[in-house]
mmCIF file of C-alpha atoms in Angstrom:
data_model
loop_
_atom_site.group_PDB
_atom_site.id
_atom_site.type_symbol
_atom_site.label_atom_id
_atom_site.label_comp_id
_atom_site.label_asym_id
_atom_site.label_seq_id
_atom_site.Cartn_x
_atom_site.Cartn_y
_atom_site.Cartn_z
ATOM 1 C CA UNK M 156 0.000 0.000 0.000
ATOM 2 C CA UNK M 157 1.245 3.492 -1.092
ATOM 3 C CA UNK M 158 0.590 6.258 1.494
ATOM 4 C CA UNK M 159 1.705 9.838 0.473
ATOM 5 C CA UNK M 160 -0.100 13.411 0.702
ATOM 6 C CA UNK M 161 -2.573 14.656 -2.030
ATOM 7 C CA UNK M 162 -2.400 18.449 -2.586
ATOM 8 C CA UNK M 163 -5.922 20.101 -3.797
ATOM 9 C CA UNK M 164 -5.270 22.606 -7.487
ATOM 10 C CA UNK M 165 -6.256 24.763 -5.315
ATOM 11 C CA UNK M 166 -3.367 25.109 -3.260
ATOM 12 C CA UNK M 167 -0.784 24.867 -6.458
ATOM 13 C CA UNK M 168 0.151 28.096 -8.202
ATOM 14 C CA UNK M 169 1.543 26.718 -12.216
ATOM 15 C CA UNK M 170 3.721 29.414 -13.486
ATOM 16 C CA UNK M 171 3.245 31.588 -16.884
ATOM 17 C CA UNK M 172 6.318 31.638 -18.617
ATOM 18 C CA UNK M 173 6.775 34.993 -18.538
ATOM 19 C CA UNK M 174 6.846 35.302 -14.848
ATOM 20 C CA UNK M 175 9.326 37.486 -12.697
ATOM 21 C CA UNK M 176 10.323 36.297 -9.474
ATOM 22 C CA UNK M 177 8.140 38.666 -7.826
ATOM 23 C CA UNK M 178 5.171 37.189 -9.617
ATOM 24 C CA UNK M 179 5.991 33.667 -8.325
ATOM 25 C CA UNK M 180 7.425 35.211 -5.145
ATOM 26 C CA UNK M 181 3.574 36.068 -4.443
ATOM 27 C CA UNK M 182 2.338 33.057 -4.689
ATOM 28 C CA UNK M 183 4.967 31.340 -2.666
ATOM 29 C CA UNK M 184 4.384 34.019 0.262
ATOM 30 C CA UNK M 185 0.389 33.225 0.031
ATOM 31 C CA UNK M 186 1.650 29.794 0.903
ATOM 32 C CA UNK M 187 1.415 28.076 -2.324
ATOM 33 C CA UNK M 188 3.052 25.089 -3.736
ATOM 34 C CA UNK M 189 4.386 26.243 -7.277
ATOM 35 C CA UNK M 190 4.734 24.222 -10.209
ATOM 36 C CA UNK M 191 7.319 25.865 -13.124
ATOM 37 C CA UNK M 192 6.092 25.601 -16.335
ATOM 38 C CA UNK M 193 9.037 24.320 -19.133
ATOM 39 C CA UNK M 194 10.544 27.320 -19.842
ATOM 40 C CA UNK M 195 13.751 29.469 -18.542
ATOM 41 C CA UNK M 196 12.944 31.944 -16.213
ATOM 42 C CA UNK M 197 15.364 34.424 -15.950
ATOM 43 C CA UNK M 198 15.788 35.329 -11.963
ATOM 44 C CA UNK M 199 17.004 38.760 -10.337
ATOM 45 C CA UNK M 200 16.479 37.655 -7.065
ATOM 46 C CA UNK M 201 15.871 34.336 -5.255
ATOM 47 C CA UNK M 202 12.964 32.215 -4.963
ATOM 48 C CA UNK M 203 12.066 31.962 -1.149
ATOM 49 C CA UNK M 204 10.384 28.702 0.721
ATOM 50 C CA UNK M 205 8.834 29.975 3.809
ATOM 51 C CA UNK M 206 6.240 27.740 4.431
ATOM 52 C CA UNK M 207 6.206 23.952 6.314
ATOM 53 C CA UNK M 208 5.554 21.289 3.816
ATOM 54 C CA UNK M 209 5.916 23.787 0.540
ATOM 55 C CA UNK M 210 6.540 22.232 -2.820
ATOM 56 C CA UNK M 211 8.354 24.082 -5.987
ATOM 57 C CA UNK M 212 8.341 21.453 -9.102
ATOM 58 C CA UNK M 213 9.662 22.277 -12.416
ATOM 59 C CA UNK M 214 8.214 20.107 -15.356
ATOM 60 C CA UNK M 215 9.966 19.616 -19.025
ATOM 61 C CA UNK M 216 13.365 20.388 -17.024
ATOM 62 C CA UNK M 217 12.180 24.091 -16.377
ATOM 63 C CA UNK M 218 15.631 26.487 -15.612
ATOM 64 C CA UNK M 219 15.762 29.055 -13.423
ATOM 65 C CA UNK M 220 18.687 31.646 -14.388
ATOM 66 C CA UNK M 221 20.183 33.869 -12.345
ATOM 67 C CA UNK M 222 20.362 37.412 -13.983
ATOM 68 C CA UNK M 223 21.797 39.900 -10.830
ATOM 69 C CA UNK M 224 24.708 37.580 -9.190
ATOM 70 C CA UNK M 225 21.934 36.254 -7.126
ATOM 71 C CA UNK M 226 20.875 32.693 -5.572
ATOM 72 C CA UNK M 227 17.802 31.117 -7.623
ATOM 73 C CA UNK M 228 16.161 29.394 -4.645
ATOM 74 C CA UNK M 229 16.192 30.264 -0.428
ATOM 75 C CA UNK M 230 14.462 27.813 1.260
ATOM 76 C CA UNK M 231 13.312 28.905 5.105
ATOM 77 C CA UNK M 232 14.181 27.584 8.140
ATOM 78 C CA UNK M 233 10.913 25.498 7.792
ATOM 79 C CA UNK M 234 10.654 21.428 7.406
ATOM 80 C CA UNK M 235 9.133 19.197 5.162
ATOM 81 C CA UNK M 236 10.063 21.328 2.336
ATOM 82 C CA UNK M 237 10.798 19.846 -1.537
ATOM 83 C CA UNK M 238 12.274 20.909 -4.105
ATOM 84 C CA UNK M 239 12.292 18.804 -7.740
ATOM 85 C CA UNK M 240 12.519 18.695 -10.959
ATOM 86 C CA UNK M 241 14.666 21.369 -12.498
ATOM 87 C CA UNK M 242 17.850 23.160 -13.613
ATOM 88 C CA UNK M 243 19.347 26.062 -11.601
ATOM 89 C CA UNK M 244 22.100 27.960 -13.891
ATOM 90 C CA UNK M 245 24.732 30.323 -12.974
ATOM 91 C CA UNK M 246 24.218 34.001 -14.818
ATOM 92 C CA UNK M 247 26.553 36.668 -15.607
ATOM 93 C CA UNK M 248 28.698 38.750 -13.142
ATOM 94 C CA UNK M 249 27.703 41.981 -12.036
ATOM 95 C CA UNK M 250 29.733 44.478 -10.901
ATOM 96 C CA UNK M 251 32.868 41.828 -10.813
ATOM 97 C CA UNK M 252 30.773 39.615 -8.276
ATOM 98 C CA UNK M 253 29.484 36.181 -8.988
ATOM 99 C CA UNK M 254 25.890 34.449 -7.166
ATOM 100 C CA UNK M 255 27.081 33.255 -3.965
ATOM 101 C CA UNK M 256 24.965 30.152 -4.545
ATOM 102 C CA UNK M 257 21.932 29.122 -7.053
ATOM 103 C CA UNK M 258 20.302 26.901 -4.372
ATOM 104 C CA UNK M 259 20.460 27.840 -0.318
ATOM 105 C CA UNK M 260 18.690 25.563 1.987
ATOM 106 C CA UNK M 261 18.272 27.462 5.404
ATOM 107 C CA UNK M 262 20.277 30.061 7.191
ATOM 108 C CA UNK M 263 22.552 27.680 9.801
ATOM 109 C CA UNK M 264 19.816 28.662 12.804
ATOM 110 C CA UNK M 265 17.958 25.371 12.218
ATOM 111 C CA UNK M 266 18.643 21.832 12.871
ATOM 112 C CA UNK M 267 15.770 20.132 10.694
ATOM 113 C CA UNK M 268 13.633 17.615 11.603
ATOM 114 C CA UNK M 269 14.306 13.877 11.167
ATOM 115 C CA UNK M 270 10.344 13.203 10.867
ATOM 116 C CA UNK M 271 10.178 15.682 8.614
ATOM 117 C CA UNK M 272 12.999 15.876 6.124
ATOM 118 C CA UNK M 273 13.242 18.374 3.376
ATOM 119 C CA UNK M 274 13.951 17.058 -0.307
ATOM 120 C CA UNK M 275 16.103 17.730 -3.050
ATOM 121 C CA UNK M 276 14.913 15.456 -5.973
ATOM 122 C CA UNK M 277 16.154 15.415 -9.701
ATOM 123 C CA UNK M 278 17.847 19.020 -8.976
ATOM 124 C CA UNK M 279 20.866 19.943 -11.929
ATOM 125 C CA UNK M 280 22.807 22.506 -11.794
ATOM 126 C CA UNK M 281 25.210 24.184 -14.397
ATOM 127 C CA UNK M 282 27.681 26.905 -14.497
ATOM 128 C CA UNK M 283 28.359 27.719 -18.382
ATOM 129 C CA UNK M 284 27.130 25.140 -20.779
ATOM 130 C CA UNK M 285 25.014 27.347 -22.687
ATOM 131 C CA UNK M 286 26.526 30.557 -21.877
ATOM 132 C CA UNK M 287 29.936 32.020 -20.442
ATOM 133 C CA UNK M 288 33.197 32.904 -22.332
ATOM 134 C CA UNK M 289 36.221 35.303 -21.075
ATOM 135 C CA UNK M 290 34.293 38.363 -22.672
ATOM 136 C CA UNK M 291 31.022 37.249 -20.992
ATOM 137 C CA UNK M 292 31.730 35.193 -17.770
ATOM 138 C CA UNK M 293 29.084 33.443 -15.516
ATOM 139 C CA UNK M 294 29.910 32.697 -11.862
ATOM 140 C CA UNK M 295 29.253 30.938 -8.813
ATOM 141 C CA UNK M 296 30.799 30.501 -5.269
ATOM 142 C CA UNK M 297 28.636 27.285 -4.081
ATOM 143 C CA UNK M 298 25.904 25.562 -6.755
ATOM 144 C CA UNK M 299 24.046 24.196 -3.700
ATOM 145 C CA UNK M 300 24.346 25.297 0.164
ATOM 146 C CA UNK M 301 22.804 23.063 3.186
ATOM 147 C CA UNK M 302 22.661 25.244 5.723
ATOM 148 C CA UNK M 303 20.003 22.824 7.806
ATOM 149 C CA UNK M 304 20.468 19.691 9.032
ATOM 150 C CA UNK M 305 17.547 16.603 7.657
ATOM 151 C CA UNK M 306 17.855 17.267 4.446
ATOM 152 C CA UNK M 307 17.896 14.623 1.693
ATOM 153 C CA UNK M 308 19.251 14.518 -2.351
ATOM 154 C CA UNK M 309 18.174 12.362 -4.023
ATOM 155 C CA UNK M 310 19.799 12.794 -8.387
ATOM 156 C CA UNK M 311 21.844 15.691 -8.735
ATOM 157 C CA UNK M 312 24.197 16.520 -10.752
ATOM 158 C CA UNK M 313 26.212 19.705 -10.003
ATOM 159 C CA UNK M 314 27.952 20.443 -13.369
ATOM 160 C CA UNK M 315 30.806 23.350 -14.513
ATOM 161 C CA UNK M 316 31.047 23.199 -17.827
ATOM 162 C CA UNK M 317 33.465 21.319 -19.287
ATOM 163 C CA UNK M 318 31.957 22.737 -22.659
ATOM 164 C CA UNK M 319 29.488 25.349 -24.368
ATOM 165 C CA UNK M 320 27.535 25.245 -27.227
ATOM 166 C CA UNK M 321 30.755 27.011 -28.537
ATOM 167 C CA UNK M 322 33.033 24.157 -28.217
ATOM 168 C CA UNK M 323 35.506 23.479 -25.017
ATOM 169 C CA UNK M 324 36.146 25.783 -22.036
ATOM 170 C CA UNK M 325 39.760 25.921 -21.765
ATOM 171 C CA UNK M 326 42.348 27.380 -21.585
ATOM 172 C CA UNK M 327 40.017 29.887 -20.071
ATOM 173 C CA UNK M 328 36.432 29.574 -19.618
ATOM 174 C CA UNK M 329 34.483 32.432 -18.220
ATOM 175 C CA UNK M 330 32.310 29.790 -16.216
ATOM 176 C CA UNK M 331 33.879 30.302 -12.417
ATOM 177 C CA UNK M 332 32.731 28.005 -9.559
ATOM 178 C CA UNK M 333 34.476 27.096 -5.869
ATOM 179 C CA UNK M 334 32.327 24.011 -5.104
ATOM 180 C CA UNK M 335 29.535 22.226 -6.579
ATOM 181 C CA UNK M 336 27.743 21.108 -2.933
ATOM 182 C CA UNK M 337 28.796 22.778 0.725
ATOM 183 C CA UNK M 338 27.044 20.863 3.607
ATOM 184 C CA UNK M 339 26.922 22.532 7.182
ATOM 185 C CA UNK M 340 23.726 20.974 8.286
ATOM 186 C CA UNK M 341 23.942 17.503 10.274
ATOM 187 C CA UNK M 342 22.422 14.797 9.387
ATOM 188 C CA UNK M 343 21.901 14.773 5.205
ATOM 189 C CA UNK M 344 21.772 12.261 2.923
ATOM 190 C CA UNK M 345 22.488 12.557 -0.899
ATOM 191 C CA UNK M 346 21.437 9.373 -3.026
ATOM 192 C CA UNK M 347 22.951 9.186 -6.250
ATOM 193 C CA UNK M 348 25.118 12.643 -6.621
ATOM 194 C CA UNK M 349 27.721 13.860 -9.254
ATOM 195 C CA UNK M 350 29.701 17.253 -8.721
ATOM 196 C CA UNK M 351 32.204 17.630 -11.536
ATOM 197 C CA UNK M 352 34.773 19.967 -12.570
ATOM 198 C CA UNK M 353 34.617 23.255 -10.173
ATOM 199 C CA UNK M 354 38.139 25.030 -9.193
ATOM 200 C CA UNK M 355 38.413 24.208 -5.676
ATOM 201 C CA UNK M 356 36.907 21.336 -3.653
ATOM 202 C CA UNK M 357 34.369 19.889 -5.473
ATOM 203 C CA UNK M 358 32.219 18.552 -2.164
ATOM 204 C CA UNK M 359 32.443 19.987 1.168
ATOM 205 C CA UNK M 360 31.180 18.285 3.995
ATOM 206 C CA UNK M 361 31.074 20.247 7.529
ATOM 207 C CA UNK M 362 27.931 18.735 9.118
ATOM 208 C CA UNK M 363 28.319 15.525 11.485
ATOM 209 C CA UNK M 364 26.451 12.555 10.318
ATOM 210 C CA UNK M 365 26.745 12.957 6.433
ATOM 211 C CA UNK M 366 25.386 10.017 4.528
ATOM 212 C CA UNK M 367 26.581 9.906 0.902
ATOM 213 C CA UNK M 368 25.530 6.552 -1.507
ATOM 214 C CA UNK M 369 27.091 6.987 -4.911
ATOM 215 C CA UNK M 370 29.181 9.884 -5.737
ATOM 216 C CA UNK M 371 30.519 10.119 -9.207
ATOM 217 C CA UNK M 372 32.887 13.485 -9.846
ATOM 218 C CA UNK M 373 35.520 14.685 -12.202
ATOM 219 C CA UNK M 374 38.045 17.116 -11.252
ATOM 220 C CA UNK M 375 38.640 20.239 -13.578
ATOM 221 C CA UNK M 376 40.767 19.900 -16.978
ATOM 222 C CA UNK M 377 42.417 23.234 -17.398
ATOM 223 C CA UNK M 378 43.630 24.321 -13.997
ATOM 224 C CA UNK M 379 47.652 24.476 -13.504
ATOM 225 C CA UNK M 380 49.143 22.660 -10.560
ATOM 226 C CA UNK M 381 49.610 25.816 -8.536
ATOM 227 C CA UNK M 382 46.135 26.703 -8.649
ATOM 228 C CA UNK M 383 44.302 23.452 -7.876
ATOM 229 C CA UNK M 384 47.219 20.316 -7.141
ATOM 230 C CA UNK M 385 49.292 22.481 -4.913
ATOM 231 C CA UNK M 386 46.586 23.776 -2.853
ATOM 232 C CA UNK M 387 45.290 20.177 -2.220
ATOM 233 C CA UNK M 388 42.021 20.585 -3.680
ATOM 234 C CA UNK M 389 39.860 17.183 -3.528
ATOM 235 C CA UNK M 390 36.922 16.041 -5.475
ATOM 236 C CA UNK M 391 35.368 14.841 -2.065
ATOM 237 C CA UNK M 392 36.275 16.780 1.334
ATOM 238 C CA UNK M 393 35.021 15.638 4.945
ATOM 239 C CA UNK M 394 35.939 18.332 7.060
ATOM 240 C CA UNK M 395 38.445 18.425 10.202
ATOM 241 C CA UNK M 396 36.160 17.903 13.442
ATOM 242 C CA UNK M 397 33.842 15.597 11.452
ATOM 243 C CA UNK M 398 33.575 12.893 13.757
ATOM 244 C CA UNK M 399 30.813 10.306 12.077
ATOM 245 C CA UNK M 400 30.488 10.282 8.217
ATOM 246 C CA UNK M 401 29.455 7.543 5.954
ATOM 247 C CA UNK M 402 30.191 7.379 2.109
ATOM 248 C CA UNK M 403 29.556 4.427 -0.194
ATOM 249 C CA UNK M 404 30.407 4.181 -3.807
ATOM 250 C CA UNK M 405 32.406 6.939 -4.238
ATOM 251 C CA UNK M 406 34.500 7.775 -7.468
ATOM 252 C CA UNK M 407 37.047 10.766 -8.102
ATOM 253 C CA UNK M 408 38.494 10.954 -11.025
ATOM 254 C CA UNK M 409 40.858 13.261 -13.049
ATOM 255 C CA UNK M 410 41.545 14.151 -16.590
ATOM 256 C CA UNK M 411 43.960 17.524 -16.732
ATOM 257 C CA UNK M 412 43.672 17.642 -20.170
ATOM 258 C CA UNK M 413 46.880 21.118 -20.835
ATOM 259 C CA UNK M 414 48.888 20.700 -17.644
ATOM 260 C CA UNK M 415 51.036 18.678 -15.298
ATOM 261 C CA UNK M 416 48.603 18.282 -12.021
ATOM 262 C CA UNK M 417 48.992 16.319 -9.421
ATOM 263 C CA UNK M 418 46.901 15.289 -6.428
ATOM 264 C CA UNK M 419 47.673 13.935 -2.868
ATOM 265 C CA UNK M 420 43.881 12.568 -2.806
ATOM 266 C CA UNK M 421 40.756 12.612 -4.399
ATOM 267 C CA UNK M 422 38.776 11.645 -1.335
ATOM 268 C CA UNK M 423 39.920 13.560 1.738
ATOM 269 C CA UNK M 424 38.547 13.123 5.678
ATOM 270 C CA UNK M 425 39.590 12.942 8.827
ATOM 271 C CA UNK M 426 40.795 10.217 11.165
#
């Protein structure tokens, strides 16, 4: 038998295309869950998830786009909360400054609730692909911040581009990005996650009580070994004073396709 919660049409709010983030902003605040309409809405500030139990579901791999170095998606310091189905891309730099994330899950005030778990679920995210170049560069710090602890992923993949629509990204690519996931929050779990090709450490795990099954994650191809070898960048980082951490089937692997890099680990934790 299949239990699970039925939500009324008249409690769902489906997007127009041509919607701001102030339109669906409005709906959200009423309380809303929001269904995105395939299309690519282009973002100046972040979608925010204040409400217990709140859904946001893209269909036909709906993008949100950052257009003001902004994140795409806030969620509260609220439980229950999911988020699924849809692409969250990096936009250009304003001002010199990059988004400091596309998705932020809570502010680092809440612990989460292990009855009521919020959900990531067939989230992607992309910095450059179909955009960024050196004359018009897209950014990122961190594609996805978990700030709160309970939280689960369940198929992501957290992408820099290797290559555009243009052809490949190096020597240099225009499509900057520090980390692909940051976890703070204790006790999350990410099913089935791939973060491939950012400039620093591609995972970063800070919360106690990280659960990880399948991780699949390419380091970048055109950094030099000063900038990425040398600094001991790792595809997968468990922070000093993690004490309890669990990751099965993970895979690192490099392909530095112009220079002479070398590692001292792919998978990096503490004692």
């Amino acid at each position: 038998t299949e239990t699970g919660t039925s939500i009324d049409f008249s409690n769902v709010y489906v997007t127009d295309p041509n919607d701001s983030a102030a339109d669906i902003n409005a709906k959200l605040a009423m309380g809303l869950h929001v269904v995105l309409s395939p299309s690519i809405y282009s973002l100046s500030e972040p979608l925010k998830l204040a409400t217990k139990g709140q859904v946001l579901l893209g269909l036909g791999m709906a993008t949100l786009r950052a257009t003001n170095a902004n994140t795409l998606v806030e969620v509260g310091d609220v439980d229950g909360v999911r988020l699924a189905g849809f692409i969250v891309q990096a936009g250009p730099l304003v001002g010199g400054k990059r988004s400091p994330s596309l998705i932020q899950w809570g502010t680092g005030k809440y612990a989460g609730n292990a009855n009521d778990p919020g959900f990531l679920q067939d989230i992607f995210a992309r910095v450059g692909g179909p955009d960024g170049s050196p004359t018009n560069p897209v950014g990122v710090d961190t594609m996805v911040l978990v700030n709160s602890g309970h939280v689960v992923g369940d198929n992501m993949w957290l992408w820099r581009a290797d290559h555009t629509a243009n052809g490949p990204t190096y020597p240099h690519s225009g499509n900057d990005c520090d980390h692909g996931l940051v976890v703070n929050g204790d006790d999350v779990f990410m099913y089935g996650l791939a973060v491939e090709h950012t400039l620093a450490d591609l995972t970063v795990w800070n919360g106690d009580r990280g659960t990880t099954f399948f991780y699949q994650s390419e380091l970048p191809y055109n950094v030099q070994d000063s900038e990425f070898g040398a600094k001991g960048y790792a595809g997968y980082r468990v922070a000093d004073g993690v004490t309890q951490h669990t990751a099965k089937g993970v895979g690192v692997y490099s392909f530095f396709a112009l220079y002479n890099v070398t590692t001292t680990s792919g998978i990096v934790c503490p004692p």
